[in-house]
Amino acid sequence: MSRIKQFKLPDLGEGLTEGEILQWLVKVGDHVELNQPIVEVETAKAAVEIPSPYIGVVTKLFFEPNTTVEVGAPIIEYDTDPTAGELPASPVETPAAAPASAEAPKREANLVGYGPRQGTATRRARKGGAPAPVVAAPAPAPVVAAPAPVVVAEPVAPVAAHVLAKPPVRKLAKDLGVSLAGLVGTGPQGSITREDVHAAVAAPAAAAPVRVVTTGGETRIPIKGVRKLTAANMVQSAFTAPHVTEFLTIDVTRGVKALDRLKAKREWRDVRISPLLLVMKAATAALKRHPMVNSSWDEAAQEIVVKDYVNLGIAAATPRGLIVPNIKDAGSLSFRELADALTTLVGTARDGKTSPADMTGGTFTITNVGVYGVDTGTPILPPGESAILAFGAIREQAWVHKGKVKPRQVTTLGLSFDHRIIDGELGSKFLADIGAFLEDPETALLGW
Amino acid sequence: MAEKAKAKAKTGSRSKTGGQPEYVQLLTPEGDRVEHPEYSVSFTDDELRSLYRDLVTVRRLDAEATALQRQGELGLWAGLLGQEAAQVGAGRALRPQDMAFPTYREHGVLYTRGIDPIMPFGLFRGVDQGAWDPNEFKFNMYTIVIGAQTLHAAGYAMGIQNDGAVGDDNGEAVIAFFGDGASSQGDVNESMVFAAAYNSPIVFFCQNNQYAISEPVARQTRVPLYQRAQGFGFPGIRVDGNDVLAVYAVTKAAMDNARRGNGPTMIEAYTYRMAPHTTSDDPTRYRQSAEVEEWKAKDPIARLGAYLNNQGLADETFLADVEKQAGVEAVSLRERVLSLPNPAPESMFDHVYAGGSHHLDAQRAEFVAYEATFEGGAH
């Protein structure tokens, strides 16, 4: 028995492959009792405190907080007999880790329930034979500036004419925002399995020493989490759906005045009213007139799916990055209900509490770039949607109104659409309708 | 006296005390002893102290198991924190001839049956499939499939009826444990249909710990769970699941009723799971800390401790000794868990058929030969 013991990160929740060190509750030199909490680790399932498996003095912490560590990697080292004087030169003994952690290197980065991936078990090493390929060499002092491997977005595979995947897997992929077209299937007949989908999502986890490293005037930020997902979505969308963008500059003075009148009403005094709300109403109204815009391209089924409901996505900048929660069935909401839904959506996003369900199933999206003072943009379609509207800043500009140049409230709309589904004519009519609504909402409401 | 009045109106469904459910209670959260017209206990001082010792030990062993899982020594652990009284009360009310059908959380019942607490750890460590003889301990295998054990229990109860082992004060009876989540399962409802139809000697013991993993009980039922029994045609009763005395009294009465041939009873032990559903669960995602705090005030151990203290039945020496002994048991448990032997890989062929089969023998031989090709393969 060696007096030096290392503790490896165990599988904390039935099939997890990694965990993030949130904070150390002990430091080097501390005397630690059995079951004394030593570290807080967050996994995909929960944040938990790990109780110490040994009694002894901490001699080494292998990872800094906020580092993602693979299951099976040593995280802490103890001297279990610190009173015995100088350390003998005996080899470090690591505990017989839980069965799961010993198998860690062979695992796919997915949750339990589906077993190890089939057909890849070519390694024939005994349990406990080869050490786990941990992210940092355990021997030297704590890692300080391990070069973070830069993870690039997955290469976008050419769209396969026919992707094999079972319906639950398709749904899973859709829910997680993964394009089946970009995956290589490992199931029977090359079909895509749950594991493949999970692996595609979990890929950023491979960038293990997660930290910003600044060297020689360059800052290297690991691509992970929301950034990684956003990048994958954007690349996938940009290179699968041929985008066309059209612009329309309009005078929204009447629309803004209509909002002001509404604001002045007693029963609306507590409601947050913004021009975005008017754009949302305009979009849902215009989508009713042009249902083909509210559709998606199902490559696998070779079908265009036209939706009779509008799940209206609102692009939101949050501390976690860009997210696009959507308001379910926004087309059926009254103006007042829409206002409340927007307030809720913004509050939830700001608090970082937007659920995955809120972010899936969107059918049309509005990105309100005007809040940053820019005129408009050429937005990229969220995967699975056929059109997205950029709403620019409203500025007072010189505008010809009733034959005279007058200062008017003017804004520019930018509409990107999927040219596979939407021809120039349809896209133009749709955009013109939104413009007409914003210029004169009352007439549009009566006339449409 | 308010507590007493509350307890008295046990058959009503209306709540009279600001959201508090009505249930049989003999010991208030503050540790005051109250009476109930139908249920009572007469424990000696030593028995009361041993109940306390069981509660504390069961909690301590549970904490050790949770630590072992966090240290990678168990694949999973389903904790019982908060449900000690429901389990110890029910377990202590059983007689040696009674048969218990647990879920995967009945560590407290197991302990009170006098079984070595190490028994289920092979299952949670993944070195066996739960390798004990249910007949030896009158304690069935831990059942992972939600509610399935109630069917086994109903069948077993019909079996002892056929054996003629029911009908007097020394008859046999069966207790089936399940949770509020399982009450929504077809299995549980089917077993109640059969138990009622055959008037079987069975007690359906539901620990309503308020959550089916993340689903609150209010979303599963419109009536208090114990009232469902009425629809099946046997009595249902709700008991304060954090009151070990009341749980004991109600369970004992129901088991005695069953063993005398008077048919099934459903008991709803109204309690709260203070810990996660299992070590893989994060309860902060679906419940408020205020709710957890509220239940902390109803802690089953604290109330019995307060009662013992008030009655002068426990002093510092006793309390310290209970803690110490529980710690000794926990350390012993830890050491024995860590030294549980790993099974030989080929043992997976051993228990497929009681009498074996030549097919499996051939597969075993092939597997052993394959294993031997590994570097250092000893088999």
GROMACS .gro file of N, CA and C in nm, chain A residues 36-95:
model
  180
   36GLN      N    1  -1.540   1.395   0.396
   36GLN     CA    2  -1.546   1.541   0.398
   36GLN      C    3  -1.559   1.590   0.254
   37PRO      N    4  -1.652   1.680   0.226
   37PRO     CA    5  -1.666   1.727   0.087
   37PRO      C    6  -1.536   1.791   0.038
   38ILE      N    7  -1.491   1.747  -0.080
   38ILE     CA    8  -1.364   1.799  -0.130
   38ILE      C    9  -1.380   1.885  -0.254
   39VAL      N   10  -1.481   1.854  -0.332
   39VAL     CA   11  -1.493   1.926  -0.459
   39VAL      C   12  -1.637   1.924  -0.505
   40GLU      N   13  -1.676   2.031  -0.573
   40GLU     CA   14  -1.809   2.035  -0.632
   40GLU      C   15  -1.795   2.016  -0.781
   41VAL      N   16  -1.867   1.918  -0.833
   41VAL     CA   17  -1.855   1.883  -0.974
   41VAL      C   18  -1.992   1.891  -1.038
   42GLU      N   19  -1.997   1.950  -1.155
   42GLU     CA   20  -2.123   1.954  -1.227
   42GLU      C   21  -2.115   1.861  -1.346
   43THR      N   22  -2.216   1.777  -1.358
   43THR     CA   23  -2.225   1.688  -1.473
   43THR      C   24  -2.348   1.730  -1.554
   44ALA      N   25  -2.373   1.653  -1.658
   44ALA     CA   26  -2.491   1.683  -1.739
   44ALA      C   27  -2.618   1.665  -1.658
   45LYS      N   28  -2.609   1.592  -1.546
   45LYS     CA   29  -2.730   1.562  -1.470
   45LYS      C   30  -2.747   1.651  -1.347
   46ALA      N   31  -2.641   1.678  -1.276
   46ALA     CA   32  -2.656   1.754  -1.153
   46ALA      C   33  -2.520   1.805  -1.107
   47ALA      N   34  -2.527   1.906  -1.021
   47ALA     CA   35  -2.405   1.951  -0.954
   47ALA      C   36  -2.400   1.882  -0.819
   48VAL      N   37  -2.289   1.814  -0.789
   48VAL     CA   38  -2.282   1.739  -0.664
   48VAL      C   39  -2.149   1.764  -0.594
   49GLU      N   40  -2.152   1.747  -0.463
   49GLU     CA   41  -2.029   1.751  -0.386
   49GLU      C   42  -1.975   1.610  -0.375
   50ILE      N   43  -1.847   1.595  -0.394
   50ILE     CA   44  -1.787   1.463  -0.379
   50ILE      C   45  -1.722   1.455  -0.241
   51PRO      N   46  -1.760   1.352  -0.164
   51PRO     CA   47  -1.698   1.334  -0.033
   51PRO      C   48  -1.564   1.261  -0.047
   52SER      N   49  -1.472   1.294   0.038
   52SER     CA   50  -1.338   1.236   0.026
   52SER      C   51  -1.340   1.086   0.054
   53PRO      N   52  -1.275   1.007  -0.031
   53PRO     CA   53  -1.267   0.864  -0.006
   53PRO      C   54  -1.151   0.828   0.087
   54TYR      N   55  -1.065   0.924   0.121
   54TYR     CA   56  -0.946   0.895   0.201
   54TYR      C   57  -0.936   0.993   0.318
   55ILE      N   58  -0.855   0.953   0.414
   55ILE     CA   59  -0.812   1.045   0.519
   55ILE      C   60  -0.667   1.079   0.487
   56GLY      N   61  -0.632   1.205   0.489
   56GLY     CA   62  -0.493   1.238   0.461
   56GLY      C   63  -0.475   1.385   0.431
   57VAL      N   64  -0.354   1.418   0.387
   57VAL     CA   65  -0.323   1.555   0.354
   57VAL      C   66  -0.321   1.568   0.202
   58VAL      N   67  -0.387   1.671   0.153
   58VAL     CA   68  -0.394   1.692   0.008
   58VAL      C   69  -0.256   1.735  -0.041
   59THR      N   70  -0.204   1.664  -0.140
   59THR     CA   71  -0.074   1.699  -0.194
   59THR      C   72  -0.083   1.759  -0.333
   60LYS      N   73  -0.195   1.737  -0.400
   60LYS     CA   74  -0.205   1.792  -0.534
   60LYS      C   75  -0.350   1.800  -0.579
   61LEU      N   76  -0.384   1.910  -0.645
   61LEU     CA   77  -0.512   1.919  -0.715
   61LEU      C   78  -0.477   1.926  -0.863
   62PHE      N   79  -0.533   1.838  -0.941
   62PHE     CA   80  -0.489   1.827  -1.080
   62PHE      C   81  -0.553   1.928  -1.174
   63PHE      N   82  -0.666   1.983  -1.135
   63PHE     CA   83  -0.735   2.071  -1.229
   63PHE      C   84  -0.781   2.198  -1.160
   64GLU      N   85  -0.779   2.305  -1.237
   64GLU     CA   86  -0.833   2.431  -1.191
   64GLU      C   87  -0.986   2.423  -1.196
   65PRO      N   88  -1.055   2.508  -1.118
   65PRO     CA   89  -1.201   2.515  -1.134
   65PRO      C   90  -1.238   2.552  -1.277
   66ASN      N   91  -1.360   2.519  -1.313
   66ASN     CA   92  -1.415   2.544  -1.447
   66ASN      C   93  -1.346   2.462  -1.555
   67THR      N   94  -1.284   2.353  -1.514
   67THR     CA   95  -1.223   2.265  -1.612
   67THR      C   96  -1.314   2.143  -1.629
   68THR      N   97  -1.331   2.102  -1.753
   68THR     CA   98  -1.407   1.980  -1.779
   68THR      C   99  -1.310   1.862  -1.776
   69VAL      N  100  -1.346   1.764  -1.695
   69VAL     CA  101  -1.255   1.652  -1.672
   69VAL      C  102  -1.323   1.523  -1.714
   70GLU      N  103  -1.248   1.437  -1.780
   70GLU     CA  104  -1.304   1.308  -1.819
   70GLU      C  105  -1.316   1.217  -1.699
   71VAL      N  106  -1.422   1.136  -1.700
   71VAL     CA  107  -1.436   1.033  -1.598
   71VAL      C  108  -1.314   0.941  -1.605
   72GLY      N  109  -1.257   0.913  -1.490
   72GLY     CA  110  -1.140   0.826  -1.487
   72GLY      C  111  -1.009   0.902  -1.472
   73ALA      N  112  -1.013   1.034  -1.490
   73ALA     CA  113  -0.890   1.112  -1.474
   73ALA      C  114  -0.866   1.141  -1.326
   74PRO      N  115  -0.741   1.128  -1.278
   74PRO     CA  116  -0.713   1.164  -1.139
   74PRO      C  117  -0.739   1.314  -1.119
   75ILE      N  118  -0.804   1.347  -1.008
   75ILE     CA  119  -0.832   1.488  -0.984
   75ILE      C  120  -0.764   1.540  -0.858
   76ILE      N  121  -0.734   1.449  -0.764
   76ILE     CA  122  -0.675   1.493  -0.639
   76ILE      C  123  -0.581   1.384  -0.588
   77GLU      N  124  -0.476   1.428  -0.518
   77GLU     CA  125  -0.380   1.332  -0.464
   77GLU      C  126  -0.362   1.357  -0.315
   78TYR      N  127  -0.350   1.248  -0.239
   78TYR     CA  128  -0.337   1.256  -0.094
   78TYR      C  129  -0.209   1.189  -0.048
   79ASP      N  130  -0.157   1.239   0.062
   79ASP     CA  131  -0.061   1.163   0.141
   79ASP      C  132  -0.141   1.109   0.259
   80THR      N  133  -0.159   0.976   0.261
   80THR     CA  134  -0.247   0.920   0.363
   80THR      C  135  -0.174   0.892   0.494
   81ASP      N  136  -0.043   0.920   0.496
   81ASP     CA  137   0.030   0.900   0.620
   81ASP      C  138   0.133   1.011   0.637
   82PRO      N  139   0.085   1.133   0.650
   82PRO     CA  140   0.176   1.247   0.645
   82PRO      C  141   0.274   1.252   0.762
   83THR      N  142   0.245   1.179   0.869
   83THR     CA  143   0.333   1.186   0.984
   83THR      C  144   0.453   1.093   0.968
   84ALA      N  145   0.454   1.014   0.864
   84ALA     CA  146   0.560   0.914   0.848
   84ALA      C  147   0.689   0.970   0.792
   85GLY      N  148   0.696   1.101   0.774
   85GLY     CA  149   0.822   1.159   0.731
   85GLY      C  150   0.835   1.163   0.579
   86GLU      N  151   0.961   1.162   0.533
   86GLU     CA  152   0.988   1.175   0.391
   86GLU      C  153   0.917   1.068   0.310
   87LEU      N  154   0.877   1.107   0.192
   87LEU     CA  155   0.805   1.013   0.109
   87LEU      C  156   0.901   0.911   0.049
   88PRO      N  157   0.866   0.786   0.057
   88PRO     CA  158   0.944   0.687  -0.014
   88PRO      C  159   0.921   0.702  -0.164
   89ALA      N  160   1.010   0.647  -0.241
   89ALA     CA  161   0.997   0.661  -0.386
   89ALA      C  162   0.908   0.552  -0.444
   90SER      N  163   0.801   0.524  -0.373
   90SER     CA  164   0.713   0.418  -0.423
   90SER      C  165   0.616   0.474  -0.525
   91PRO      N  166   0.570   0.391  -0.610
   91PRO     CA  167   0.479   0.440  -0.713
   91PRO      C  168   0.344   0.481  -0.652
   92VAL      N  169   0.284   0.572  -0.718
   92VAL     CA  170   0.153   0.619  -0.674
   92VAL      C  171   0.051   0.509  -0.692
   93GLU      N  172  -0.032   0.497  -0.592
   93GLU     CA  173  -0.138   0.397  -0.605
   93GLU      C  174  -0.271   0.466  -0.626
   94THR      N  175  -0.339   0.425  -0.726
   94THR     CA  176  -0.471   0.480  -0.748
   94THR      C  177  -0.573   0.375  -0.708
   95PRO      N  178  -0.684   0.421  -0.658
   95PRO     CA  179  -0.781   0.323  -0.611
   95PRO      C  180  -0.841   0.247  -0.727
   0.00000   0.00000   0.00000
